[in-house]
Coordinates of C-alpha atoms in Angstrom, one line a residue:
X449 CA -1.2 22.1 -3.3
X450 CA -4.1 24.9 -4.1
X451 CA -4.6 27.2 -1.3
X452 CA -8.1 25.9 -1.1
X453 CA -7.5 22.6 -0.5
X454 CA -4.4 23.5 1.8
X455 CA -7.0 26.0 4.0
X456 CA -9.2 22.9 3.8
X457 CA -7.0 21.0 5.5
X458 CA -6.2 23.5 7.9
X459 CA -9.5 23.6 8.7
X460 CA -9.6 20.1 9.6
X461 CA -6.9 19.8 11.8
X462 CA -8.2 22.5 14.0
X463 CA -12.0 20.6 14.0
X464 CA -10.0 17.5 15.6
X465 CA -10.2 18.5 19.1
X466 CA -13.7 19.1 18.6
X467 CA -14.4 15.3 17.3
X468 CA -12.1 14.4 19.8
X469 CA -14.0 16.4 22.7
X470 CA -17.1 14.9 22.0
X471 CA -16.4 11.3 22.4
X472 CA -17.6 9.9 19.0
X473 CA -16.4 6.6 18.0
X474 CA -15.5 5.7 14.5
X475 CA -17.9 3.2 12.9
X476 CA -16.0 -0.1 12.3
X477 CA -14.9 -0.1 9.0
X478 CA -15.0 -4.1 7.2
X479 CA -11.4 -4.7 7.6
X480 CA -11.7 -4.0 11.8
X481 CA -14.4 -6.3 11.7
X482 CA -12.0 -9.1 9.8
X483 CA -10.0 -9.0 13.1
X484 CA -10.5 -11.9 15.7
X485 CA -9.1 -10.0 18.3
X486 CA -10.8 -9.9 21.4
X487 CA -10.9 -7.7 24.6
X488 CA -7.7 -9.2 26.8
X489 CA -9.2 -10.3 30.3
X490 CA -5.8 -9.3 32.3
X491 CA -3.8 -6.3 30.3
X492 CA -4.5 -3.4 27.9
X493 CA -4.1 -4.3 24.4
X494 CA -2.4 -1.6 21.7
X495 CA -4.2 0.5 20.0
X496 CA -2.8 0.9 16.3
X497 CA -4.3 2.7 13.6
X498 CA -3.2 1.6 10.5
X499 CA -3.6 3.7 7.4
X500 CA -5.4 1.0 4.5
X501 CA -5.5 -2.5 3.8
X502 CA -2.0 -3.9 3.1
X503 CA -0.9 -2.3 7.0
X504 CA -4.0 -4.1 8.2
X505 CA -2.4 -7.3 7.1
X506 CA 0.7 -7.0 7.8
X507 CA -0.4 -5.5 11.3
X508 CA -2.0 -8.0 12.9
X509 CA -0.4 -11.0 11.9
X510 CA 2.5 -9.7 13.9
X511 CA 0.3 -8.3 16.6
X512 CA -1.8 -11.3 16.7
X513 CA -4.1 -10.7 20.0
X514 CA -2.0 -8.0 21.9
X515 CA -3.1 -5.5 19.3
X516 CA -6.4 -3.8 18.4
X517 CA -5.9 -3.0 14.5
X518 CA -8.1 -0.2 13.0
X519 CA -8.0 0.6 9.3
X520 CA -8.4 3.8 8.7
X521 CA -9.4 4.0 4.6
X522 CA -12.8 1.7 5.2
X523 CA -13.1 -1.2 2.9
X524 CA -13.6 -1.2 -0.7
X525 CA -12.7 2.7 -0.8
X526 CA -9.6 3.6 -3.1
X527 CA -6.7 4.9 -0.9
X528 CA -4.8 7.0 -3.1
X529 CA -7.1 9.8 -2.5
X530 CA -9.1 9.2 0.5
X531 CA -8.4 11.7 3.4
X532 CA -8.7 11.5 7.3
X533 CA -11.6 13.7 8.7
X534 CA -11.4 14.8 12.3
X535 CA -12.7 11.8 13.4
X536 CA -10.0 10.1 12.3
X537 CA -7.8 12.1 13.3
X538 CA -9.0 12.3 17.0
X539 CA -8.7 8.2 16.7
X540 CA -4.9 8.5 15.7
X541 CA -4.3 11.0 18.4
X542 CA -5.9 8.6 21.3
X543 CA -3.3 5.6 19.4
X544 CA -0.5 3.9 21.0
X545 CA 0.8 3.1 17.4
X546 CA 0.2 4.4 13.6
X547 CA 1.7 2.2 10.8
X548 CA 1.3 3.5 7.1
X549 CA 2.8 2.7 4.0
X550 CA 5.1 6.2 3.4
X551 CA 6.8 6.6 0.0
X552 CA 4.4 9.0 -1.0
X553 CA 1.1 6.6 -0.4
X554 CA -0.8 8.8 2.5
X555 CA -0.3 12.3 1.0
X556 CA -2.4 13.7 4.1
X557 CA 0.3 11.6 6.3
X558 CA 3.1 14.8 7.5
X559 CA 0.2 17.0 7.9
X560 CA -1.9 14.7 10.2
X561 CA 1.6 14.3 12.0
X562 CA 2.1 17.9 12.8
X563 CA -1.5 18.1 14.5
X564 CA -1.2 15.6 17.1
X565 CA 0.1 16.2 20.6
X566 CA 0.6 12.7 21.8
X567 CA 4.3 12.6 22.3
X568 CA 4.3 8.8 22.9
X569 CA 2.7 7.7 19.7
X570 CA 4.9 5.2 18.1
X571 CA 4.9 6.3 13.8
X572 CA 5.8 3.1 12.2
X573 CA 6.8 3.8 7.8
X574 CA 6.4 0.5 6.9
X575 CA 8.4 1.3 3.4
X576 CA 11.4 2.9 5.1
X577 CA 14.9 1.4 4.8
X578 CA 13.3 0.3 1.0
X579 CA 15.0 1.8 -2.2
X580 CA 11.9 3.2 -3.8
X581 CA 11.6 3.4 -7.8
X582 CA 10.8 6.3 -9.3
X583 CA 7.2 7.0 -10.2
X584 CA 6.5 8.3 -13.8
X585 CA 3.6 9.4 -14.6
X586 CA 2.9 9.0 -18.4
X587 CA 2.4 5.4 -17.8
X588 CA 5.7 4.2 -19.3
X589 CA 7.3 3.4 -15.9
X590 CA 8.3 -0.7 -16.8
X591 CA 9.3 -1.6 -13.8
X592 CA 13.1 -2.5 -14.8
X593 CA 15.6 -3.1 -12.7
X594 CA 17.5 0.4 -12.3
X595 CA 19.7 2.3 -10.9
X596 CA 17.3 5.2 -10.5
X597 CA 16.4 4.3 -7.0
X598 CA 15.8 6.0 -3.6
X599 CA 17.7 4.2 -0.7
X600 CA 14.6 5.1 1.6
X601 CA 16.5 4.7 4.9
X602 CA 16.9 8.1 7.0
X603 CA 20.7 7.7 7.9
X604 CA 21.0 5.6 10.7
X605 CA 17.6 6.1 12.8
X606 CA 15.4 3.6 13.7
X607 CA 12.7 1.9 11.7
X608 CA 9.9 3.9 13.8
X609 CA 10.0 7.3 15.2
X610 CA 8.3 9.5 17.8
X611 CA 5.8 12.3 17.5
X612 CA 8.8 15.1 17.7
X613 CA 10.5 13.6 14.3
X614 CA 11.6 16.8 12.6
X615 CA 10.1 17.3 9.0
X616 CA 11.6 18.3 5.6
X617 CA 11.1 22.1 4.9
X618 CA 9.1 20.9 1.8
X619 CA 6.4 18.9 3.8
X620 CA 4.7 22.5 5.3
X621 CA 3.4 22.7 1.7
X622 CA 1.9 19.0 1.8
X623 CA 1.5 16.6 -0.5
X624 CA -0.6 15.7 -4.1
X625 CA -1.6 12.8 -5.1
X626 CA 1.7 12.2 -7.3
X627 CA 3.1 10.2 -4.5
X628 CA 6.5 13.0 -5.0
X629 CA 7.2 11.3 -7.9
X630 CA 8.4 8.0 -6.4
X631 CA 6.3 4.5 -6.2
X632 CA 4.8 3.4 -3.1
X633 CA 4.1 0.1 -4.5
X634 CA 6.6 -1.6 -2.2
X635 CA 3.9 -4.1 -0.9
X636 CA 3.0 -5.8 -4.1
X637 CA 6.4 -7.4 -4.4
X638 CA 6.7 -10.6 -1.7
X639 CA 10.5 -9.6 -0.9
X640 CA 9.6 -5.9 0.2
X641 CA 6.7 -7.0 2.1
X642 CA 9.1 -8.9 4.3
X643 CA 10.9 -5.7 5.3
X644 CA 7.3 -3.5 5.9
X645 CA 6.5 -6.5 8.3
X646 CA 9.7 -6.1 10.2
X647 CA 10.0 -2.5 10.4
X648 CA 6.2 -3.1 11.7
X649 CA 7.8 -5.5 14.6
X650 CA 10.1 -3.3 15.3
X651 CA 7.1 -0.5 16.2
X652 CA 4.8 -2.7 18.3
X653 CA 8.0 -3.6 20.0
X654 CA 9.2 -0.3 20.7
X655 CA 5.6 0.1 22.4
X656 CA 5.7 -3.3 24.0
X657 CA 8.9 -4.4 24.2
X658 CA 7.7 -6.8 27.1
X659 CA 5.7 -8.9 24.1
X660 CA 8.9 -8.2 21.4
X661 CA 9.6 -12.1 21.6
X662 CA 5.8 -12.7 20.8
X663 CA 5.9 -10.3 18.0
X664 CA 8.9 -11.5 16.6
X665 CA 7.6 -15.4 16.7
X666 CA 4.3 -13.7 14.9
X667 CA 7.0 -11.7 12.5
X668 CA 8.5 -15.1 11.8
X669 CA 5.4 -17.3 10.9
X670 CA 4.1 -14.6 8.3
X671 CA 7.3 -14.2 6.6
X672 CA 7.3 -17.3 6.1
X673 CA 4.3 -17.6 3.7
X674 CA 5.6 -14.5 2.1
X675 CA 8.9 -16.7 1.6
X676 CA 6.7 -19.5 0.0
X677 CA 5.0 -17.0 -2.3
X678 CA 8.1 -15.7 -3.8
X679 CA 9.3 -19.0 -4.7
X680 CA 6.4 -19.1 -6.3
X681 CA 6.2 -16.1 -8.1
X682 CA 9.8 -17.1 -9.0
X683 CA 9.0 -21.0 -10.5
X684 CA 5.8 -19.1 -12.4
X685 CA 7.8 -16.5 -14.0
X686 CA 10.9 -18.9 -14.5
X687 CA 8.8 -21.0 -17.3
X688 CA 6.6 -18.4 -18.8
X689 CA 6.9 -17.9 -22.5
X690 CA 6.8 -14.1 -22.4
X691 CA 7.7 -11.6 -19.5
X692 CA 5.5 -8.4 -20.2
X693 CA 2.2 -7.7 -19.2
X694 CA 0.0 -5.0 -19.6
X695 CA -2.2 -3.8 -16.6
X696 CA -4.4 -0.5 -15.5
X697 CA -2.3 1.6 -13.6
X698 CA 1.8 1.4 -12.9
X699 CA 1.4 -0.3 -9.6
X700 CA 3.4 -3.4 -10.2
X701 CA 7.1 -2.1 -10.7
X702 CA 8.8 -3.9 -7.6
X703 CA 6.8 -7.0 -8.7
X704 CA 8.3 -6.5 -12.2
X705 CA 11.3 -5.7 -10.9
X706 CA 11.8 -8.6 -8.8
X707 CA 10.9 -11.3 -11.2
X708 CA 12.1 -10.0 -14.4
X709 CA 8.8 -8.6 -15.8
X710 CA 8.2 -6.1 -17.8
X711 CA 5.0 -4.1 -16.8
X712 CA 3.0 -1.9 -19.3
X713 CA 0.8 0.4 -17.6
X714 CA -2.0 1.9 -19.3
X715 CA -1.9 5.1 -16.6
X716 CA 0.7 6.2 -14.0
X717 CA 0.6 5.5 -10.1
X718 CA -2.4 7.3 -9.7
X719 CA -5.6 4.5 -10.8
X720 CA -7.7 7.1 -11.4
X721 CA -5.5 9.3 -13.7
X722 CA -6.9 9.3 -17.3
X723 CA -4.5 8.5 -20.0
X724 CA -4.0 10.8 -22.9
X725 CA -5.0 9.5 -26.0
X726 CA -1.2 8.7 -27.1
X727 CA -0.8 7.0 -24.2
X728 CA -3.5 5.3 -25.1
X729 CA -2.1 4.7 -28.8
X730 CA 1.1 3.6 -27.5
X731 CA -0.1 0.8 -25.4
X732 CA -2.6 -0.4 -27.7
X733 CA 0.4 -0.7 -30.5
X734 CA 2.7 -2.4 -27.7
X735 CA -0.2 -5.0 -27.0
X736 CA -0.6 -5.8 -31.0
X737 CA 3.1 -6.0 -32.0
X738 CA 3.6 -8.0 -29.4
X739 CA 0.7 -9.7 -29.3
X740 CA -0.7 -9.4 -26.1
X741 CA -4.0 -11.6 -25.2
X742 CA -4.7 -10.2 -21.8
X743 CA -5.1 -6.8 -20.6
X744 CA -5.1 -6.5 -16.7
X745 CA -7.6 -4.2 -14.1
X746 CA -8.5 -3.6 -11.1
X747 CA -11.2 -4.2 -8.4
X748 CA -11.6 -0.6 -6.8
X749 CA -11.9 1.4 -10.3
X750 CA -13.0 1.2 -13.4
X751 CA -12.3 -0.9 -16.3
X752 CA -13.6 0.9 -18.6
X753 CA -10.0 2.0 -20.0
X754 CA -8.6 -1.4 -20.0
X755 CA -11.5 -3.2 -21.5
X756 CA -11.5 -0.4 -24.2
X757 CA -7.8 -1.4 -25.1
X758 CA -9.2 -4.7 -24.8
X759 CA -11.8 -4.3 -27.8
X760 CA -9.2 -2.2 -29.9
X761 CA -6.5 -5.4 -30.1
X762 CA -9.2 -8.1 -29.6
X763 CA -7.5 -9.7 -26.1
X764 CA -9.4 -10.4 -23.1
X765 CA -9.7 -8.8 -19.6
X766 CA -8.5 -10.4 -16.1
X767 CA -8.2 -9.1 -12.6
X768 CA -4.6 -8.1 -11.2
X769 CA -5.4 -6.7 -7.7
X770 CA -3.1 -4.0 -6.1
X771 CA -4.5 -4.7 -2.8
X772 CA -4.9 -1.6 -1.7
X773 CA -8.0 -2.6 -0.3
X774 CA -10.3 -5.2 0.1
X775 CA -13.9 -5.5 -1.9
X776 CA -17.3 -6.3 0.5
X777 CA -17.2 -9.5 -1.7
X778 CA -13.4 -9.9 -1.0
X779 CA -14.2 -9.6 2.7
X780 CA -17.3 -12.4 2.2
X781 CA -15.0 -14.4 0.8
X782 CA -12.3 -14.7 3.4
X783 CA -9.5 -13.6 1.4
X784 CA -6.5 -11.6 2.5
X785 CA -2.8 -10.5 0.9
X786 CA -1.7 -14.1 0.8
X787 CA -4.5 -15.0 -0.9
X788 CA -4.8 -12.4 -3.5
X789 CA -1.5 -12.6 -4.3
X790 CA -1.9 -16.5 -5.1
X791 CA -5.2 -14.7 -7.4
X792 CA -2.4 -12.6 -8.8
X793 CA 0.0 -15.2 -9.3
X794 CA -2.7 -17.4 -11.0
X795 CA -3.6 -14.5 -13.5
X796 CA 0.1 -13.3 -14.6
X797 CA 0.6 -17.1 -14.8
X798 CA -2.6 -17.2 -17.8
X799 CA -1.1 -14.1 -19.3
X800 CA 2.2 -14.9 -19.3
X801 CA 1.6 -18.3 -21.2
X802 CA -0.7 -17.5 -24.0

C-alpha cells in the first residue's frame, strides 16, 4: 500500500471516535431498508453490520427478526473498492456482530479490526473453513477444478472470533485491491454459500446462543432453497451443448468449478481493472474459434469492454450478476440472491445452448 493512502487510513481511524462522539447516525442505505424487521416490543434485538450485499442476504434470513441487519457498502455501489469512513466505523464499533465476506473481499477489513475497542463484538468470516482458488489477475483464471487451493480454515478455531484475534505480521501493511491474490468469489457458487450461511449461524449464536435453535431453524429453511438452486444449476449445465462462457471480470470460478464450466474472463477479480490489449486479443480469438454467441456483463460497471468484444466477433451481450450488490431497480423490483441467481441460471442456460 502507498504511504499516502496508508496515512489516509490512519487518519480515519483516529477521526472514528470523533463520528462516534457526536452521535451521528448513518443514513439507511437501500438494502437496510429491504429489511422487514421491526423494533421487538419485549427484548433488544442484535445489532450486526454486515459488510455488502451477499452478507445482507445471507444475514437476515438466519436472523430473521432477532436481528437488525445494516449494510455497510450502500446499494448499487461496487464493493471491491469502497471504504468505511468514520461513520462507519463508529457503527461497527457500537455492533454486537460484524459478518463479511474475508478472502481478500474487504481490503479495509484487518485495519478497521485493529481500531475498535469493543472486546465483545462477535467477527463473523463468512468464507472461512472454504478452500479459496487462487486469484490471477490477467484474466485467464478458468475456474477449473485444481489443486491450487487455500484450505481457508484457521487450524481448529471457531467459525467466528472475538475482537483480540491476533493478526498475521503482514496485515500491519494492509491490503490492495488484489484480494492477496486469492478469489473471494465464494458466494456465487450455491454449495459455498451454504457454508457462509452456517459459519453466519454460528456468529449470531455465539451472541445469542438463547435464540441458536431459532437461528438454526432459519439456517435450515434458506439452505434449503440454496439446495434447490444447485440442483438446478446442475440439470442446466448437465444438458448444455457447450461448457465455457465468456463474462466481464473473473468472478465466477467456484461457479465454474462446481458445475464443470469453463469461465473466460475478459479482466481479473478486480471489475474495474482494464485489460491489456492482448488480453483483449486473446479473448476475442477464444470467442471466434470457438464460436461464442454471448459475451457476459455486469450491472455495477461498465460494459463498455464486453460489448466491444461483442462487436469485434459479432455475438450479443447478456447480464451475469455477481451480486455484489443490488441496483435501485434491483431493489424496486423485489429481487434478492435467490432470485438473481435463477436470472443467472436463465442467462448461462441461453449461452450455453446456442
Amino acid at each position: 500500500m502507498k504511504f499516502s493512502k496508508k496515512s489516509a487510513m490512519g487518519l480515519l481511524f483516529s477521526l472514528t471516535l470523533i463520528a462516534a462522539g457526536c452521535g451521528q447516525t448513518k443514513p439507511a442505505s437501500d438494502s437496510d431498508a429491504a429489511s422487514t424487521s421491526t423494533p421487538a416490543a419485549t427484548e433488544k434485538k442484535l445489532n450486526v453490520q454486515v459488510s455488502f450485499y451477499p452478507m445482507y442476504e445471507f444475514t437476515k434470513n438466519v436472523a430473521g427478526d432477532l436481528a437488525d441487519v445494516h449494510t455497510l457498502v450502500p446499494a448499487g455501489m461496487e464493493p471491491h473498492d469502497w471504504e468505511p469512513t468514520p461513520q462507519d466505523i463508529a457503527s461497527i464499533e457500537k455492533a454486537d456482530v460484524l459478518v463479511y465476506n474475508g478472502a481478500g473481499m474487504e481490503s479495509w477489513i484487518d485495519q478497521v479490526k485493529d481500531s475498535l475497542s469493543n472486546d465483545k463484538l462477535v467477527q463473523v468470516e463468512a468464507s472461512q473453513g472454504i478452500d479459496l482458488l487462487e486469484g490471477v489477475e490477467d484474466g485467464h483464471h478458468h475456474g477449473e477444478s485444481s489443486a491450487d487451493v487455500h484450505d481457508h480454515d484457521h487450524a481448529d478455531k471457531a467459525t467466528t472470533e472475538e475482537h483480540d484475534h491476533e493478526h498475521d505480521a503482514d496485515t500491519e501493511e494492509g491490503h490492495s485491491h488484489d484480494h492477496g491474490g486469492l478469489d473471494p468469489h465464494v458466494w456465487l457458487s450455491p454449495v459455498l454459500a451454504v457454508q457462509e450461511v452456517r459459519n453466519i449461524e454460528a456468529g449470531l449464536a455465539q451472541a445469542a446462543p438463547e435464540h441458536a435453535e431459532q437461528f438454526k431453524q432459519n439456517a435450515n429453511a434458506y439452505i434449503a432453497k440454496l439446495e434447490t438452486l444447485d440442483q438446478d444449476f446442475k440439470a442446466v449445465v448437465s444438458d448444455s451443448k457447450r461448457k465455457d462462457f465468456i463474462t466481464q471480470h473473473a468472478a465466477f470460478g467456484y461457479l465454474a468449478q462446481q458445475y464443470g464450466l469453463q469461465q473466460v474472463p475478459i479482466a481479473g477479480l478486480s471489475p474495474e481493472q482494464e485489460p491489456s490489449a492482448a488480453q483483449m486479443a486473446s479473448v476475442i480469438d477464444f470467442a471466434k474459434e470457438h464460436q461464442v454467441k454471448t459475451i457476459f456483463f455486469e450491472t455495477l460497471v461498465s460494459s463498455k469492454v464486453s460489448e466491444t468484444i461483442a462487436s469485434e466477433v459479432g455475438a450479443k451481450t447478456a447480464v451475469l450478476n455477481p451480486i455484489e450488490g443490488l441496483t435501485e431497480e434491483e431493489i424496486a423490483a423485489g429481487l434478492d440472491y435467490i432470485g438473481v441467481m435463477e436470472q443467472n441460471l436463465e442467462a448461462l442456460k441461453l449461452a450455453l445452448n446456442e
